[in-house]
XYZ file of C-alpha atoms in Angstrom:
513
model
C -6.217 17.395 -29.994
C -5.072 21.048 -28.878
C -7.370 22.635 -26.301
C -8.345 25.218 -28.559
C -9.822 22.641 -30.789
C -12.085 21.615 -28.011
C -15.608 21.766 -29.156
C -17.713 24.898 -27.927
C -21.055 23.677 -26.739
C -23.732 24.474 -24.188
C -24.850 27.878 -22.967
C -23.027 31.037 -23.041
C -22.138 31.895 -19.554
C -21.401 35.467 -20.259
C -25.207 35.876 -21.256
C -26.132 34.196 -18.014
C -27.940 31.003 -17.018
C -30.729 30.245 -14.544
C -29.507 29.689 -11.271
C -31.695 26.525 -10.853
C -29.589 25.187 -13.795
C -26.503 24.974 -11.695
C -27.218 22.370 -9.168
C -25.179 21.792 -6.044
C -22.539 19.166 -6.556
C -22.774 19.019 -10.250
C -21.062 20.495 -13.336
C -22.624 22.427 -16.271
C -20.723 22.455 -19.332
C -20.825 25.715 -21.498
C -18.590 28.585 -22.582
C -17.726 32.101 -22.477
C -15.517 34.616 -24.414
C -14.533 31.678 -26.722
C -13.400 29.376 -24.164
C -15.147 26.102 -23.006
C -15.689 26.011 -19.316
C -17.474 24.372 -16.476
C -19.821 26.079 -13.976
C -19.877 24.344 -10.621
C -21.817 25.076 -7.403
C -20.494 23.857 -4.161
C -22.663 24.745 -1.271
C -23.016 28.459 -1.489
C -20.031 29.123 -3.847
C -19.865 29.355 -7.345
C -16.950 28.349 -9.604
C -16.133 28.724 -13.270
C -12.953 26.928 -14.585
C -11.601 25.908 -17.978
C -13.320 22.637 -19.170
C -10.154 20.978 -20.711
C -7.529 19.089 -18.586
C -4.056 20.359 -19.426
C -2.601 16.983 -19.520
C -3.935 15.189 -22.685
C -7.081 17.612 -23.021
C -9.481 15.366 -21.424
C -13.124 16.619 -20.871
C -13.382 17.772 -17.224
C -17.206 17.890 -17.312
C -17.202 14.079 -17.688
C -14.976 13.923 -14.549
C -15.788 14.120 -10.861
C -16.056 16.545 -8.243
C -14.259 15.843 -5.195
C -14.123 18.357 -2.398
C -13.203 21.537 -4.042
C -11.397 20.006 -6.986
C -12.496 18.415 -10.305
C -10.667 15.268 -11.434
C -10.171 14.309 -15.140
C -11.667 11.244 -16.187
C -8.942 9.867 -18.453
C -5.884 10.117 -16.367
C -6.957 11.238 -12.912
C -5.408 14.626 -12.808
C -7.039 17.128 -10.416
C -7.704 20.828 -10.527
C -8.472 23.175 -7.829
C -11.802 24.862 -8.489
C -10.551 27.918 -6.477
C -7.329 28.730 -8.249
C -7.207 26.331 -11.158
C -4.005 24.966 -9.910
C -3.141 21.451 -11.077
C -3.132 19.648 -7.581
C -2.753 16.156 -8.687
C -0.272 14.738 -11.578
C -0.203 13.870 -14.325
C -1.431 17.466 -15.332
C 1.157 20.248 -14.392
C -0.345 23.504 -15.804
C -3.338 24.978 -14.409
C -6.818 25.754 -16.002
C -8.216 29.165 -16.219
C -10.577 30.416 -13.603
C -13.484 33.009 -14.014
C -15.189 35.515 -11.802
C -18.790 34.418 -11.224
C -21.635 36.675 -10.189
C -25.284 35.608 -9.146
C -27.882 38.391 -9.888
C -31.627 38.346 -9.877
C -31.790 34.498 -10.350
C -29.321 34.170 -12.965
C -25.678 33.425 -13.060
C -22.896 35.191 -15.167
C -19.389 34.586 -15.875
C -17.635 37.832 -15.843
C -13.876 38.540 -16.277
C -11.032 36.042 -16.066
C -9.940 35.634 -12.453
C -6.747 37.397 -11.500
C -3.649 35.060 -11.593
C -2.837 34.424 -7.975
C -0.387 31.615 -6.844
C -1.774 29.464 -4.079
C -0.350 30.479 -0.871
C 2.888 28.594 -0.147
C 2.865 26.532 3.020
C 4.959 28.167 5.667
C 8.687 27.201 5.815
C 9.587 25.079 8.638
C 12.682 25.312 10.806
C 15.809 23.597 9.056
C 14.338 23.985 5.547
C 17.185 23.207 3.169
C 18.582 25.848 1.032
C 20.388 23.823 -1.589
C 18.408 20.720 -3.082
C 19.912 18.294 -5.607
C 17.698 15.940 -7.745
C 19.294 12.994 -9.170
C 17.198 11.988 -12.369
C 15.253 14.118 -14.860
C 12.163 11.679 -15.292
C 8.713 11.801 -14.046
C 9.763 11.863 -10.284
C 12.587 14.279 -10.646
C 10.737 17.000 -12.710
C 7.504 16.695 -10.832
C 9.567 17.356 -7.519
C 11.445 20.176 -8.840
C 8.223 21.942 -9.773
C 6.467 21.064 -6.605
C 9.420 22.528 -4.765
C 8.976 25.957 -6.522
C 5.126 25.826 -6.087
C 5.527 25.191 -2.323
C 7.580 28.272 -1.948
C 11.245 26.860 -1.915
C 13.411 29.873 -2.712
C 16.820 28.190 -2.454
C 18.621 26.497 -5.343
C 17.291 23.404 -7.170
C 19.712 21.332 -9.345
C 18.621 18.358 -11.402
C 21.318 16.091 -12.672
C 19.957 14.096 -15.536
C 21.781 11.426 -17.537
C 19.373 11.902 -20.344
C 20.243 14.085 -23.369
C 16.716 15.700 -23.370
C 14.690 17.712 -20.918
C 11.955 16.086 -19.142
C 9.287 14.507 -21.602
C 5.977 12.695 -21.761
C 7.312 9.322 -21.616
C 3.968 7.380 -21.704
C 3.439 9.028 -25.089
C 6.492 7.537 -26.678
C 5.145 4.133 -27.209
C 1.776 5.449 -28.214
C 0.764 8.565 -30.265
C 4.427 9.651 -30.851
C 5.811 6.079 -32.112
C 2.596 5.722 -34.182
C 3.232 9.087 -35.862
C 0.130 10.988 -34.599
C 1.801 13.208 -32.008
C 4.325 15.752 -33.218
C 7.658 16.521 -31.439
C 6.436 19.694 -29.699
C 3.801 17.406 -27.660
C 6.677 15.431 -26.161
C 8.449 17.972 -23.728
C 6.721 18.443 -20.457
C 7.809 21.948 -20.319
C 9.469 24.656 -22.910
C 13.184 25.033 -22.692
C 12.746 28.445 -21.135
C 10.519 27.261 -18.223
C 13.533 25.747 -16.232
C 15.387 29.082 -16.455
C 12.305 31.085 -15.461
C 11.828 28.878 -12.465
C 15.540 28.971 -11.562
C 15.597 25.277 -11.919
C 19.193 24.363 -12.927
C 18.581 21.429 -15.215
C 21.979 19.676 -16.319
C 21.450 17.407 -19.151
C 23.983 14.645 -20.054
C 25.229 14.624 -16.421
C 25.797 11.454 -14.777
C 26.147 11.126 -11.130
C 28.844 8.691 -10.095
C 28.733 8.684 -6.323
C 26.962 10.221 -3.387
C 29.311 11.361 -0.459
C 26.715 11.129 2.454
C 29.070 12.269 5.081
C 29.940 15.654 3.312
C 26.596 15.937 1.600
C 28.010 16.131 -1.869
C 27.395 14.148 -5.262
C 30.215 13.418 -7.497
C 29.729 13.483 -11.047
C 31.462 11.069 -13.574
C 33.477 14.165 -14.779
C 34.854 14.387 -11.407
C 33.179 17.511 -10.356
C 31.341 17.823 -6.848
C 28.148 19.702 -5.950
C 27.034 20.016 -2.371
C 23.474 19.697 -1.144
C 21.341 20.205 2.040
C 18.570 17.750 0.868
C 18.963 15.038 -1.764
C 16.238 13.429 -3.811
C 17.214 10.275 -5.495
C 14.973 9.634 -8.604
C 17.153 7.478 -10.922
C 14.262 5.543 -12.407
C 14.761 2.274 -14.206
C 16.716 0.912 -17.130
C 15.501 -1.502 -19.731
C 16.592 -5.243 -19.294
C 19.155 -5.765 -21.900
C 18.951 -9.524 -23.385
C 22.423 -11.015 -23.739
C 21.730 -12.560 -27.142
C 24.032 -13.053 -29.912
C 23.276 -10.148 -32.400
C 21.430 -7.836 -29.721
C 23.905 -5.124 -30.392
C 23.051 -4.859 -34.116
C 22.017 -1.358 -35.264
C 18.552 -2.479 -36.045
C 17.807 -3.732 -32.527
C 16.270 -1.099 -30.342
C 14.882 -0.400 -26.748
C 12.519 2.216 -25.859
C 13.025 4.227 -22.504
C 14.106 7.920 -23.494
C 12.875 10.372 -26.071
C 16.129 9.703 -28.034
C 15.152 6.026 -28.099
C 11.932 6.999 -29.489
C 13.342 9.117 -32.227
C 15.818 6.484 -33.268
C 12.877 3.902 -33.392
C 10.634 6.241 -35.417
C 13.293 6.848 -37.929
C 14.150 3.127 -38.352
C 10.340 2.321 -38.534
C 10.117 4.613 -41.482
C 12.610 2.396 -43.363
C 11.448 -0.975 -42.182
C 8.925 -3.608 -43.417
C 8.953 -6.417 -40.788
C 9.454 -5.988 -37.256
C 9.660 -8.446 -34.296
C 8.916 -7.149 -30.753
C 10.545 -9.190 -28.117
C 8.303 -8.874 -24.963
C 4.460 -9.023 -24.661
C 4.189 -6.739 -21.599
C 2.388 -3.277 -21.980
C 5.446 -1.702 -23.513
C 5.657 -4.484 -26.164
C 2.013 -4.575 -26.843
C 1.900 -0.709 -27.088
C 4.774 -0.737 -29.546
C 3.347 -3.468 -31.558
C 0.141 -1.459 -31.994
C 1.987 1.675 -32.959
C 4.046 -0.122 -35.566
C 0.883 -1.810 -36.892
C -0.624 1.651 -37.348
C 2.546 2.685 -39.265
C 1.923 -0.213 -41.612
C 4.698 -2.536 -40.634
C 4.218 -6.473 -40.494
C 4.597 -7.378 -36.706
C 5.543 -10.583 -34.664
C 5.441 -10.540 -31.095
C 7.552 -12.999 -28.984
C 6.690 -13.802 -25.444
C 7.844 -16.461 -22.941
C 4.324 -16.504 -21.329
C 1.569 -18.490 -22.728
C -1.292 -16.243 -21.834
C -0.814 -12.446 -22.340
C -0.700 -10.309 -19.209
C -2.156 -13.046 -17.084
C -0.216 -12.228 -13.926
C -1.390 -8.669 -14.146
C -4.813 -8.614 -15.679
C -5.843 -12.256 -15.767
C -6.274 -14.726 -18.381
C -9.553 -13.409 -19.739
C -8.161 -9.821 -20.328
C -5.002 -11.503 -21.689
C -7.102 -13.456 -24.318
C -9.012 -10.387 -25.220
C -5.710 -8.469 -25.937
C -4.245 -11.352 -28.124
C -7.582 -11.372 -30.033
C -7.404 -7.452 -30.343
C -3.856 -7.529 -31.843
C -4.663 -10.491 -34.078
C -7.430 -8.619 -35.611
C -4.990 -6.021 -36.448
C -2.677 -8.358 -38.145
C -0.032 -9.129 -35.418
C 1.294 -12.674 -35.159
C 2.167 -14.040 -31.683
C 4.776 -16.513 -30.708
C 4.066 -17.541 -27.252
C 5.858 -19.863 -24.822
C 9.036 -19.379 -26.528
C 12.269 -17.237 -26.149
C 14.587 -15.590 -28.741
C 17.920 -17.312 -29.218
C 19.744 -15.056 -31.489
C 19.231 -12.162 -33.678
C 20.796 -11.586 -37.198
C 20.498 -8.759 -39.687
C 17.491 -10.454 -41.468
C 15.786 -12.544 -38.756
C 15.148 -13.467 -35.017
C 15.783 -17.180 -34.296
C 13.547 -18.613 -31.674
C 13.920 -21.443 -29.016
C 11.224 -23.411 -31.026
C 13.553 -23.574 -33.999
C 11.260 -21.022 -35.961
C 13.008 -18.091 -37.472
C 11.058 -14.762 -37.962
C 11.984 -12.397 -40.772
C 12.828 -8.843 -39.315
C 14.573 -5.723 -40.502
C 13.746 -3.937 -37.162
C 13.665 -5.590 -33.676
C 12.479 -3.926 -30.469
C 13.228 -5.421 -27.157
C 10.867 -4.853 -24.403
C 11.110 -7.388 -21.718
C 10.780 -5.199 -18.580
C 13.103 -2.903 -16.676
C 15.118 -2.962 -13.513
C 15.549 -0.130 -10.826
C 18.599 1.806 -11.158
C 19.882 1.153 -7.728
C 23.665 1.563 -8.073
C 23.823 4.966 -6.576
C 21.567 3.935 -3.892
C 23.636 0.882 -3.016
C 26.923 2.999 -3.183
C 25.469 5.398 -0.778
C 24.675 2.698 1.714
C 20.741 3.225 1.603
C 18.623 0.318 2.892
C 17.394 -1.621 -0.224
C 14.465 -4.068 -0.167
C 13.649 -4.844 -3.839
C 14.113 -1.174 -4.324
C 15.108 1.776 -2.206
C 13.362 1.239 1.109
C 11.608 4.474 2.473
C 9.231 5.335 5.168
C 5.682 6.955 4.510
C 7.243 10.320 4.126
C 9.476 8.772 1.457
C 12.641 9.298 3.557
C 15.363 6.657 3.093
C 17.673 5.203 5.836
C 20.147 8.078 5.372
C 19.237 11.605 6.850
C 18.632 14.273 4.226
C 17.982 11.646 1.498
C 14.612 11.205 -0.088
C 13.649 8.866 -2.818
C 10.870 8.767 -5.437
C 9.860 7.131 -8.783
C 10.471 3.587 -10.051
C 13.295 2.900 -7.524
C 11.180 3.372 -4.465
C 9.433 0.551 -2.373
C 7.195 2.274 0.015
C 4.794 0.960 2.812
C 1.427 1.154 0.805
C -1.370 1.676 3.375
C -4.007 0.218 1.045
C -2.692 -3.186 0.803
C -0.700 -3.186 4.032
C 2.364 -4.284 2.318
C 5.517 -2.643 0.757
C 5.253 -2.237 -2.820
C 7.253 -0.940 -5.733
C 5.222 0.423 -8.838
C 6.787 1.318 -12.290
C 3.962 3.834 -13.434
C 4.387 7.229 -14.678
C 1.713 9.010 -12.529
C 2.789 7.233 -9.409
C 6.375 8.478 -10.098
C 5.074 12.018 -10.655
C 3.067 11.957 -7.322
C 5.921 10.309 -5.508
C 8.200 13.207 -6.653
C 5.582 15.841 -5.617
C 5.168 14.358 -2.171
C 8.792 13.872 -1.470
C 9.388 17.553 -2.394
C 6.739 18.602 0.120
C 8.482 16.583 2.736
C 12.072 17.838 1.889
C 10.487 21.191 2.908
C 9.368 19.638 6.327
C 5.580 19.313 5.518
C 5.423 15.632 6.847
C 2.909 14.642 4.112
C 2.278 10.805 4.108
C 2.366 9.142 0.763
C -0.810 7.299 0.528
C -1.983 7.731 -3.174
C -4.028 4.855 -4.819
C -1.728 3.791 -7.768
C -3.170 4.435 -11.233
C -1.988 3.865 -14.717
C -3.389 3.301 -18.254
C -2.610 1.648 -21.512
C -3.683 2.576 -24.966
C -3.641 0.010 -27.909
C -5.333 0.921 -31.141
C -8.595 2.141 -30.227
C -8.821 0.312 -27.093
C -7.983 1.827 -23.686
C -7.808 0.432 -20.103
C -7.289 2.243 -16.862
C -6.202 0.441 -13.674
C -6.743 1.856 -10.126
C -5.311 0.247 -7.087
C -2.553 -2.460 -6.768
C -2.978 -6.232 -6.658
C 0.393 -7.873 -6.668
C -1.338 -11.224 -6.109
C -5.167 -11.969 -6.485
C -7.228 -15.162 -6.164
C -10.536 -13.815 -7.706
C -11.552 -11.824 -10.658
C -14.978 -10.437 -11.082
C -16.207 -8.852 -14.434
C -19.208 -6.560 -14.410
C -20.227 -5.820 -17.985
C -18.924 -7.134 -21.218
C -15.268 -7.088 -22.221
C -15.738 -7.962 -25.712
C -18.136 -4.975 -26.156
C -15.380 -2.764 -24.401
C -17.579 -1.820 -21.667
C -16.787 -3.353 -18.161
C -15.252 -3.012 -14.807
C -12.910 -5.903 -13.651
C -12.208 -6.392 -9.945
C -9.131 -7.865 -8.519
C -9.570 -9.345 -5.133
C -7.584 -11.471 -2.658
C -9.401 -13.220 0.390
C -12.693 -11.365 -0.577
C -11.046 -7.831 -0.434
C -10.874 -5.612 -3.501
C -7.305 -4.386 -3.950
C -7.568 -3.147 -7.560
C -9.890 -2.640 -10.610
C -9.505 -1.987 -14.210
C -11.957 -0.141 -16.438
C -12.789 -0.183 -20.196
C -14.754 2.767 -21.215
C -16.060 3.461 -17.779
C -13.953 6.441 -16.861
C -16.310 7.898 -14.358
C -16.555 4.586 -12.599
C -12.819 4.521 -12.296
C -12.582 7.807 -10.662
C -15.456 6.777 -8.217
C -13.482 3.602 -7.311
C -10.288 5.733 -6.765
C -12.310 7.924 -4.316
C -13.733 4.801 -2.482
C -10.347 3.442 -1.977
C -9.206 6.723 -0.489
C -12.111 7.089 1.647
C -11.603 3.468 2.927
C -8.182 4.314 3.779
C -9.435 7.533 5.663
C -12.070 5.779 7.536
C -9.453 3.108 8.733
C -7.196 5.818 9.976
C -9.893 7.620 11.695
């Protein structure tokens, strides 16, 4: 849904509302001049900002006020009430802000507030002039934008191995694949944005080596490019199965927008699909292909879906959900070979298929990090400021293993929002701001009309508590270890998810006080 399709409701703020209708710490949804907006009182101050999140058009009035920001209930983006700036990924674009007056017991929204960029933090001694980013995914693109919004005036070069500009990757297995999202929804920014921001985005440019002594990167074409500071954000690559027939033209992986376009074209001509892999990517692909009308079989080596991440009860629910939509599961088996017409399983069964999608996980792309001599620990090892073991080199995204202050353990997380926020914090620290990365991890999945949001990180848990009814799609699922809650999942309890995120943040702040 486009933001201009957001329904207009509530009072017309241009005509004024009673001051008593705008209570401290609450939001009032209304509109003015044809635009939906929320009116907010924080102490003695009044704010009016656009009511639609600029990420996926979530309703901000159903979100949460935290200090001088409003957080979106869907994917936990946050916007400044003062400037409209998107201060937390996944949103990148600001919401509008409006001038507010209080007169004789009534509050009026007047003209649109003038566009004023937030003040950039003061530059520190030794701020790099030339910054190179290796990787054009979530972390790399978010870092480039954060560098500019933080006042960096020097050069920014992104070397991306992809053929396309940074895109909304979570959408590829969801709305884009099922056919409900057009092409123009996929790019994060229009093509001209990078030129306007003086971000030198070089596509189809693969870096072959990093010369840490000379502070240069060498591309595979032999050219070299110097840097004062470097961000390594090479992401992760799909695990490719060494199966007979895995290189046939009807076998697909899904990671890039080009992969998604190829898969969409193949799905338009296919009747029966086999999805190898029953993780989030496999289940989302299965749901999207079913919405396109294909017959779908899912093959997984596990016997219970998503048990390690979400627990057996949620896994059983997901299996029933897909079966209700016609998906057939083949669990506890592995594929042995692929032919032009079928996938043969270790059980001896043969599944007819004119389309095969392999989604059995990803591996962090660590080759450059290893070549450069960076410390590796199940990922690129960084400190709390996202600095690697080599001076001048930072890392962000799926490759990073960072000291998580919430769990007290080093973790590596392969989630879109986490990658974006890692990139943003790394950018700030490349400019000398010394900002600790202490975000509470967050991800979401959408399958058919079912959505689940997950806050925190529970690599291991020994107790699961469900508040509510999963079958009725109204619950909170708590994941604990030794009595401590490490993470929680939410089904149709968006506001509860936001509040839990803030509780985790506050618990950390209290522990550091």
